[in-house]
Coordinates of C-alpha atoms and ligand atoms in Angstrom, one line a residue:
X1 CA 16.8 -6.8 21.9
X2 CA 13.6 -5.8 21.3
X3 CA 13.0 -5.0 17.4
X4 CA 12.0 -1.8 15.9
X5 CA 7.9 -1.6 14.8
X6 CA 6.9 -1.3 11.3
X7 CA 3.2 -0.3 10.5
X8 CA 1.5 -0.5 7.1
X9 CA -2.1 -1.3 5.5
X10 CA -3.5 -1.6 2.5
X11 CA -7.3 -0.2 1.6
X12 CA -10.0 -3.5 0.4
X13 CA -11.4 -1.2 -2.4
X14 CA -10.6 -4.4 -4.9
X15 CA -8.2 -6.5 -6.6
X16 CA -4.4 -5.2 -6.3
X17 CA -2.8 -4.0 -9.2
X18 CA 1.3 -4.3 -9.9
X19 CA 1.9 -1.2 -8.4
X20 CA 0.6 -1.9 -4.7
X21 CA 2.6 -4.9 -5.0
X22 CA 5.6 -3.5 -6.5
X23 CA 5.3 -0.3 -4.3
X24 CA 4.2 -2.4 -1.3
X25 CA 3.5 -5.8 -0.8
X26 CA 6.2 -7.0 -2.2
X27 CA 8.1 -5.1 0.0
X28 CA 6.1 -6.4 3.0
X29 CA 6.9 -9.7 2.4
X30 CA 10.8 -8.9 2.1
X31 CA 10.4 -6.7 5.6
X32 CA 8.6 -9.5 6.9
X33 CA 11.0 -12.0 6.2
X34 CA 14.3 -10.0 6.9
X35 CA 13.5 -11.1 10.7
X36 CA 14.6 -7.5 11.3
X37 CA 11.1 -6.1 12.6
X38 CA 8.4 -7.0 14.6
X39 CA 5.9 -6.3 11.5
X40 CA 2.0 -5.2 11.7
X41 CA 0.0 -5.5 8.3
X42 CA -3.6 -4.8 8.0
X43 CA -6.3 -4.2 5.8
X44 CA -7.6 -0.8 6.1
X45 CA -11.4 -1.1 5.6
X46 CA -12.3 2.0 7.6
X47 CA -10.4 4.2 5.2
X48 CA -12.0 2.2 2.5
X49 CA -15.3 4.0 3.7
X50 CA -14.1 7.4 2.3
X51 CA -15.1 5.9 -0.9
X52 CA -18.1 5.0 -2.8
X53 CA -19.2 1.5 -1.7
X54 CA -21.7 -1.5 -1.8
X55 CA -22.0 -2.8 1.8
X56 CA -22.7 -6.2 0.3
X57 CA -19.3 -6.7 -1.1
X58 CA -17.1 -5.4 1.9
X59 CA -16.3 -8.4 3.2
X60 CA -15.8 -10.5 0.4
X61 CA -13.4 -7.5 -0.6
X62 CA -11.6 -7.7 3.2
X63 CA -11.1 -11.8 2.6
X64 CA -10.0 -11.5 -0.9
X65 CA -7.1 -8.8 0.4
X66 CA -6.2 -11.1 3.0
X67 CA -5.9 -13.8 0.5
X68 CA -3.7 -11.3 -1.4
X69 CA -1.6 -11.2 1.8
X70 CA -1.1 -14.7 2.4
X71 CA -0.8 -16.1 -1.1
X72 CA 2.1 -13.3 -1.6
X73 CA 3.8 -15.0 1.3
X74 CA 2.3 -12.8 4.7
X75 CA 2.7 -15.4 7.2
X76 CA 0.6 -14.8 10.4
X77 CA 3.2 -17.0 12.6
X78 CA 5.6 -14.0 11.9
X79 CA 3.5 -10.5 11.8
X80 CA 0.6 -9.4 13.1
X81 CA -1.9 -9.5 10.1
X82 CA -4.9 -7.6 11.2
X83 CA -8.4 -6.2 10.4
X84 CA -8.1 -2.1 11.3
X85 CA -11.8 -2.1 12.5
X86 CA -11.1 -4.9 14.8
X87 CA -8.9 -1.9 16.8
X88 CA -11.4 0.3 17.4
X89 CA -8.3 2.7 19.3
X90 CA -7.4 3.5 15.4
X91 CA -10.3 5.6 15.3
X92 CA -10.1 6.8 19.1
X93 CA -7.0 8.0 18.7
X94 CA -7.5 9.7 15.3
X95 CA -10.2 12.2 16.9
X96 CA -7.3 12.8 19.4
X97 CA -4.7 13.7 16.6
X98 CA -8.1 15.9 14.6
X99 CA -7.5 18.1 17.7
X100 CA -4.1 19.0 17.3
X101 CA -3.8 18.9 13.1
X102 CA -3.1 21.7 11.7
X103 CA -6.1 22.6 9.2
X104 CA -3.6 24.0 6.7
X105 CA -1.7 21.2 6.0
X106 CA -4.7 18.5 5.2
X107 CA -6.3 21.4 2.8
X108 CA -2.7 20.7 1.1
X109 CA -3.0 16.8 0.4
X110 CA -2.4 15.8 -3.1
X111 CA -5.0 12.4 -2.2
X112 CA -7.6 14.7 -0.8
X113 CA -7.9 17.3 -4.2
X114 CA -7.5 14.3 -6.6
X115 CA -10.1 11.7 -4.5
X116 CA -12.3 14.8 -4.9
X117 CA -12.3 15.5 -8.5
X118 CA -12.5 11.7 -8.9
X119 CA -15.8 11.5 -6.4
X120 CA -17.5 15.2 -6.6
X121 CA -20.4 13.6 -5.7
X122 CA -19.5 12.2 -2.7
X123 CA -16.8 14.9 -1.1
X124 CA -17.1 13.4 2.5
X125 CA -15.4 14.8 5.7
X126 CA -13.6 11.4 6.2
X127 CA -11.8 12.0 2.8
X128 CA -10.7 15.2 4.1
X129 CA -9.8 13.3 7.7
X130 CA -8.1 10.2 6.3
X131 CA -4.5 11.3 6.8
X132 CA -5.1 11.5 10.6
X133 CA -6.6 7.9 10.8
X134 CA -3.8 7.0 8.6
X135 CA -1.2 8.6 11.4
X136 CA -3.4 6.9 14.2
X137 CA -3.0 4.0 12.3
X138 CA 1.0 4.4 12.8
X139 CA 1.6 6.3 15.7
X140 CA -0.7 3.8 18.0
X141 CA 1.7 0.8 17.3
X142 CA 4.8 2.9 18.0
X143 CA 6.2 2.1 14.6
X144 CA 9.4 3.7 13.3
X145 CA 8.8 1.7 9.9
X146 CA 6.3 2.4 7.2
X147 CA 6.5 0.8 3.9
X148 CA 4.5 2.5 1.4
X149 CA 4.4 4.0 -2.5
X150 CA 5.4 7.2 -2.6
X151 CA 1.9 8.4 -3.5
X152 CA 1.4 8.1 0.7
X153 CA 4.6 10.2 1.2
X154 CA 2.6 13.1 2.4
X155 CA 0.6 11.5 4.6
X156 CA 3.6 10.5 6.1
X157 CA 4.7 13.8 6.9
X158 CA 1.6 14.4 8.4
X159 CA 2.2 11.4 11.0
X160 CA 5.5 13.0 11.7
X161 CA 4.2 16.5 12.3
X162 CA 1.5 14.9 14.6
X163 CA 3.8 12.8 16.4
X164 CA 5.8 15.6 16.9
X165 CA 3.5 18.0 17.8
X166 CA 1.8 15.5 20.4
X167 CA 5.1 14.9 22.1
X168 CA 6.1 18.5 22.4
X169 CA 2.6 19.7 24.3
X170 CA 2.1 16.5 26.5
X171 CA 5.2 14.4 26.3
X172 CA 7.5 12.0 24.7
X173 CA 4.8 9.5 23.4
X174 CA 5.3 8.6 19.9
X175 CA 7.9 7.8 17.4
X176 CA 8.7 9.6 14.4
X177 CA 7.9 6.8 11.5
X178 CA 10.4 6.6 8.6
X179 CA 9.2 5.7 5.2
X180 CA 10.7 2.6 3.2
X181 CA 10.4 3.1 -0.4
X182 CA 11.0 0.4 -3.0
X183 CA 13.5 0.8 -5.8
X184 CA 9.7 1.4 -7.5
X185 CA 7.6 3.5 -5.5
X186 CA 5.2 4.5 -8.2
X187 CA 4.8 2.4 -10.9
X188 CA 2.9 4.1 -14.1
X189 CA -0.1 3.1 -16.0
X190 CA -0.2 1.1 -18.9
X191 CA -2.7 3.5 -21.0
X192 CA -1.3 6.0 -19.7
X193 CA 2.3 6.1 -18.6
X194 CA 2.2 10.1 -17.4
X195 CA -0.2 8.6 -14.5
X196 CA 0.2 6.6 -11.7
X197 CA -1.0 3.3 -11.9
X198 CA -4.2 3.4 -9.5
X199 CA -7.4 1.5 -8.9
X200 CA -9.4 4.5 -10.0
X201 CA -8.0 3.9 -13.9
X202 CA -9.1 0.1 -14.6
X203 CA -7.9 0.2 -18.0
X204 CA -4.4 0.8 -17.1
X205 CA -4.0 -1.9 -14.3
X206 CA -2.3 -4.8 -14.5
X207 CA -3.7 -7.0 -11.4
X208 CA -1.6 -9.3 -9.8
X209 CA -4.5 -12.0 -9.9
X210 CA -4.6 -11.7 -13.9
X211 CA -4.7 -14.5 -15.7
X212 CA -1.9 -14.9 -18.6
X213 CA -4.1 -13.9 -21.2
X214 CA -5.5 -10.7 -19.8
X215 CA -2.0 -10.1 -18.7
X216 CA -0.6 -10.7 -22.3
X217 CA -3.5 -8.7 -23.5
X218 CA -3.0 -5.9 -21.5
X219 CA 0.8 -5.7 -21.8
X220 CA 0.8 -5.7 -26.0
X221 CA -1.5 -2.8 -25.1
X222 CA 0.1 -0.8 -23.4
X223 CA 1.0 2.5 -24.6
X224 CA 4.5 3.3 -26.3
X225 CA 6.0 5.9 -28.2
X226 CA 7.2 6.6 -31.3
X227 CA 10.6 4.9 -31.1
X228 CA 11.8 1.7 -31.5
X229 CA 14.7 1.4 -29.1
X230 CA 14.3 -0.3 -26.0
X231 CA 15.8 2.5 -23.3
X232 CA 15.2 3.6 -19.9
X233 CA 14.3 7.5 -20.3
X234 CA 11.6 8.0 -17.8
X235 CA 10.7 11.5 -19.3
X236 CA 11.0 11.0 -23.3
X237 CA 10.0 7.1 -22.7
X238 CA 7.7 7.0 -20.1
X239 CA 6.0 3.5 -21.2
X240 CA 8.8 1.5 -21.7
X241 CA 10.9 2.8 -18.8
X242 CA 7.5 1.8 -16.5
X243 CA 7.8 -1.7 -18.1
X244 CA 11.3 -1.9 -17.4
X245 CA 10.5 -0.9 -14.1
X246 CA 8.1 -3.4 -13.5
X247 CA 10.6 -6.1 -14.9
X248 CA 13.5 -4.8 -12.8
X249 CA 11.1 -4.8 -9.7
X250 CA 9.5 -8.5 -10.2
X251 CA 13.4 -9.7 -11.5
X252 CA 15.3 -7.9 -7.9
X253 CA 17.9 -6.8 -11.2
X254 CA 18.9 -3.0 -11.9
X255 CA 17.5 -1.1 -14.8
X256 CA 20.7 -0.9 -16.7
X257 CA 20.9 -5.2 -16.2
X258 CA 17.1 -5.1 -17.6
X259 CA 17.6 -2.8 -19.8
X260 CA 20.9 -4.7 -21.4
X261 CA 18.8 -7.8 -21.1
X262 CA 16.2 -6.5 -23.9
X263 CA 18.9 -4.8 -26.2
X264 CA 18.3 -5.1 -29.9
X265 CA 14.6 -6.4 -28.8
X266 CA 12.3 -4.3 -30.6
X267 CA 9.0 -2.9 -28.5
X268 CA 6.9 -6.5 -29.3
X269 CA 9.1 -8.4 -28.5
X270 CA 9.9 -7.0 -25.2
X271 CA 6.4 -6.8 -24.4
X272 CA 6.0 -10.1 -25.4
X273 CA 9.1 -11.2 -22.7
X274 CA 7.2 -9.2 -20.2
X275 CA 3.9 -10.9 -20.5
X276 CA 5.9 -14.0 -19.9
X277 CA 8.1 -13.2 -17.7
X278 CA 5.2 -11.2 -15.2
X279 CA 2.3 -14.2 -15.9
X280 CA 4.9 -17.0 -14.7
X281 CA 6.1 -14.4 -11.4
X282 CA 2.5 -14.6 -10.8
X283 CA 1.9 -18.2 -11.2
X284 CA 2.2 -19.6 -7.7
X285 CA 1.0 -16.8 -6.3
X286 CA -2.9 -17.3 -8.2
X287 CA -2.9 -20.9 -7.5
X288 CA -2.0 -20.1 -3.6
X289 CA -4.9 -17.6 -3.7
X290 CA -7.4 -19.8 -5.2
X291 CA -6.8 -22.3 -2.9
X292 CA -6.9 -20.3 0.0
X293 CA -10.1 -18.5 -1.5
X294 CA -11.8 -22.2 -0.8
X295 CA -10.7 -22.2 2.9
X296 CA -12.1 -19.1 4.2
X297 CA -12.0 -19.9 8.0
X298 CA -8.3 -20.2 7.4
X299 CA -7.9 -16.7 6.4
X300 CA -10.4 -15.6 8.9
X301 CA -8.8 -17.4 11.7
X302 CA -5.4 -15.7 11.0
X303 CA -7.2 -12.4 10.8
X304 CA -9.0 -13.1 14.1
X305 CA -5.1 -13.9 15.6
X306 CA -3.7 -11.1 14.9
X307 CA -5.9 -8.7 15.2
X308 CA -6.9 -9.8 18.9
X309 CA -3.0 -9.3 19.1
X310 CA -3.0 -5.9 17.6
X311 CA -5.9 -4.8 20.0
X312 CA -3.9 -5.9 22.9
X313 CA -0.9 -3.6 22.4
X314 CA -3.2 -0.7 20.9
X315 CA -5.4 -0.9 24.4
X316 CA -2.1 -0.7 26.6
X317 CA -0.7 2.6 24.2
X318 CA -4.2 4.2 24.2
X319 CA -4.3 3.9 27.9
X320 CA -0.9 5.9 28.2
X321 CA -2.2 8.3 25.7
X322 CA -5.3 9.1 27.4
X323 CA -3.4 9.8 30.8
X324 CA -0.8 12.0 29.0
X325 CA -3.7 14.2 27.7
X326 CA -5.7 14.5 31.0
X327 CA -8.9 11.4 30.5
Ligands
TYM1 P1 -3.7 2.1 -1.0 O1 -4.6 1.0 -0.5 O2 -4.2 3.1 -1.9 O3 -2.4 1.4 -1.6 C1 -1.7 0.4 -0.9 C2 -0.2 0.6 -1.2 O4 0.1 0.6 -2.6 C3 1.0 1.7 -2.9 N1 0.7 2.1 -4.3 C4 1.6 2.2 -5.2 N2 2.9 1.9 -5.2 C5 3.6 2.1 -6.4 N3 3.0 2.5 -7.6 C6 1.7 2.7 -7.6 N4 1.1 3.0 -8.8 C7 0.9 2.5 -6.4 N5 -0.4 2.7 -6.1 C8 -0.5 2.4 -4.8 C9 0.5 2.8 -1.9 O5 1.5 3.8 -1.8 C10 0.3 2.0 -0.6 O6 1.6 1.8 0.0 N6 -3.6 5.3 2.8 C11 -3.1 4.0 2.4 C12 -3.5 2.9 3.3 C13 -3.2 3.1 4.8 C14 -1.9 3.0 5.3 C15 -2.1 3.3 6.7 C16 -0.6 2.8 4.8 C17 -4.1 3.4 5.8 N7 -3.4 3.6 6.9 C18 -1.0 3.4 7.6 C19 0.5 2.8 5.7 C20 0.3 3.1 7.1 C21 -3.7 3.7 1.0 O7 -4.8 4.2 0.7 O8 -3.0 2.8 0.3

């Protein structure tokens, strides 16, 4: 039987921090390796353009993600790990969805208002676009599956409504894609646990290519409260409910077993165990990426692979696309 689709990308706008892997990644990796899904995973460097960028470091930022990728355990013998510029039917078929989005709903985007305060500057249509590349990005590979953080939960929607909508004027063409959420779909930042952790607030990013000391360093760091009971209470405890978060993600353990883990522990020494416990998770994972880092024509090879495959199911959809819409 043929096995459901699952879509998802990842922008190369520099280094990962805990929460893409905990949100996503990580989650990849598990998808991937359930065997339960034919899996696509690519690096999404045209939405990466919405942002301000240095040309020059592009691709050193593309090969570093895809190191990220395969040093977390993306295997390209199992999914289709991809470049989303090398399909240029992503951005074909995201003019075709522009016709029939609704602009209401992108004015309404959470990403859009906050990308703008962050970049006033540099308010660009394609910012304002994005969520209908993102749905081209899922709808052309017919996937029902798209593991993401719940900061992309909108977007989502979007994809649905498009999907819908395109299959009610011209025809059943397109799935419906589901979400899958991790048990931690938005993982806080350290400096500030009231904000998602994001790539826009260095200072509160713990990067999953850290080395111990700057992971120790940034852990004993990171904000508290004026407590001293180690206790998951997301609203009155927001910083230590994040790090037991994180530790019940990276462990596969529930809260309450993390939670019973560090009782009596007061706030140092917990964030001392977390240091430790997060730098040695992360241990196989830098040395894999170094490594890899030295062979680039391995990583570009198995970007190559699967992106020609990508390409070759995304020409066959577009073509049933274009005849269901009259071209
Ligand atoms: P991006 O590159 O911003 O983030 C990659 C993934 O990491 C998740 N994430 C988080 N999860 C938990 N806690 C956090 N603090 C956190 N921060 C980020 C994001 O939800 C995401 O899953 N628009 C996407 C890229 C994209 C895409 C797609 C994804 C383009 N096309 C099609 C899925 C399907 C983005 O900017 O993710």
């Amino acid at each position: 039987m043929k096995k459901p689709i699952l879509v998802s990308g990842i922008q190369p706008t520099g280094r990962l921090h805990i929460g893409n892997y905990l949100g996503a990644l990580k989650n990849f990796v598990d998808l991937q390796n359930s065997g339960k899904y034919d899996c696509y995973f690519f690096i999404a460097d045209y939405h990466s353009l919405t942002e301000n960028f240095n040309p020059a470091e592009k691709p050193a930022q593309i090969l570093n993600l895809a190191a990220d990728f395969l040093a977390a355990g993306l295997d390209p013998k199992k999914s289709k790990i991809f470049i989303q510029s090398a399909v240029p039917q992503s951005t074909e078929l995201a003019w075709i969805l522009e016709t029939i989005a609704p602009m209401g709903e992108l004015k309404r985007m959470t990403q859009f208002k906050d990308k703008s305060d962050a970049q006033q500057e540099n308010v660009n249509v394609g910012l304002f676009t994005y969520p209908t590349l993102m749905a081209a990005d899922i709808l052309l590979y017919d996937a029902q599956f798209v593991p993401v953080g719940d900061d992309q939960l909108q977007h989502l929607e979007l994809a649905r409504t498009l999907a819908r909508k395109f299959n009610s004027h011209f025809g059943r063409t397109f799935f419906e894609p589901k979400e899958i959420l991790t048990a931690t779909p938005r993982v806080m930042s350290l400096d500030d646990p009231e904000k998602k952790m994001s790539k826009s607030r260095p200072g509160g990013c713990l990067f999953i290519d850290d080395e111990p000391e700057v992971i120790k360093s940034k852990i004993r760091g990171a904000v508290t409260d004026s407590e001293s009971v180690v206790k998951y209470d997301p609203k009155r405890k927001a910083g230590i409910s994040n790090m037991l978060e994180i530790m019940s993600g990276l462990s596969g353990k529930s809260i309450a077993e993390v939670e019973r883990g560090f009782a009596g522990m007061n706030y140092g020494e917990l964030k001392h165990s977390l240091a430790d416990y997060v730098s040695d998770y992360f241990e196989k994972f830098r040395k894999k990426k170094a490594t890899l880092l030295k062979k680039s024509a391995v990583i570009k090879s198995a970007l190559r692979s699967g992106s020609a495959k990508a390409k070759k199911s995304a020409e066959k959809k577009m073509a049933d696309i274009k005849k269901k819409i009259g071209l």
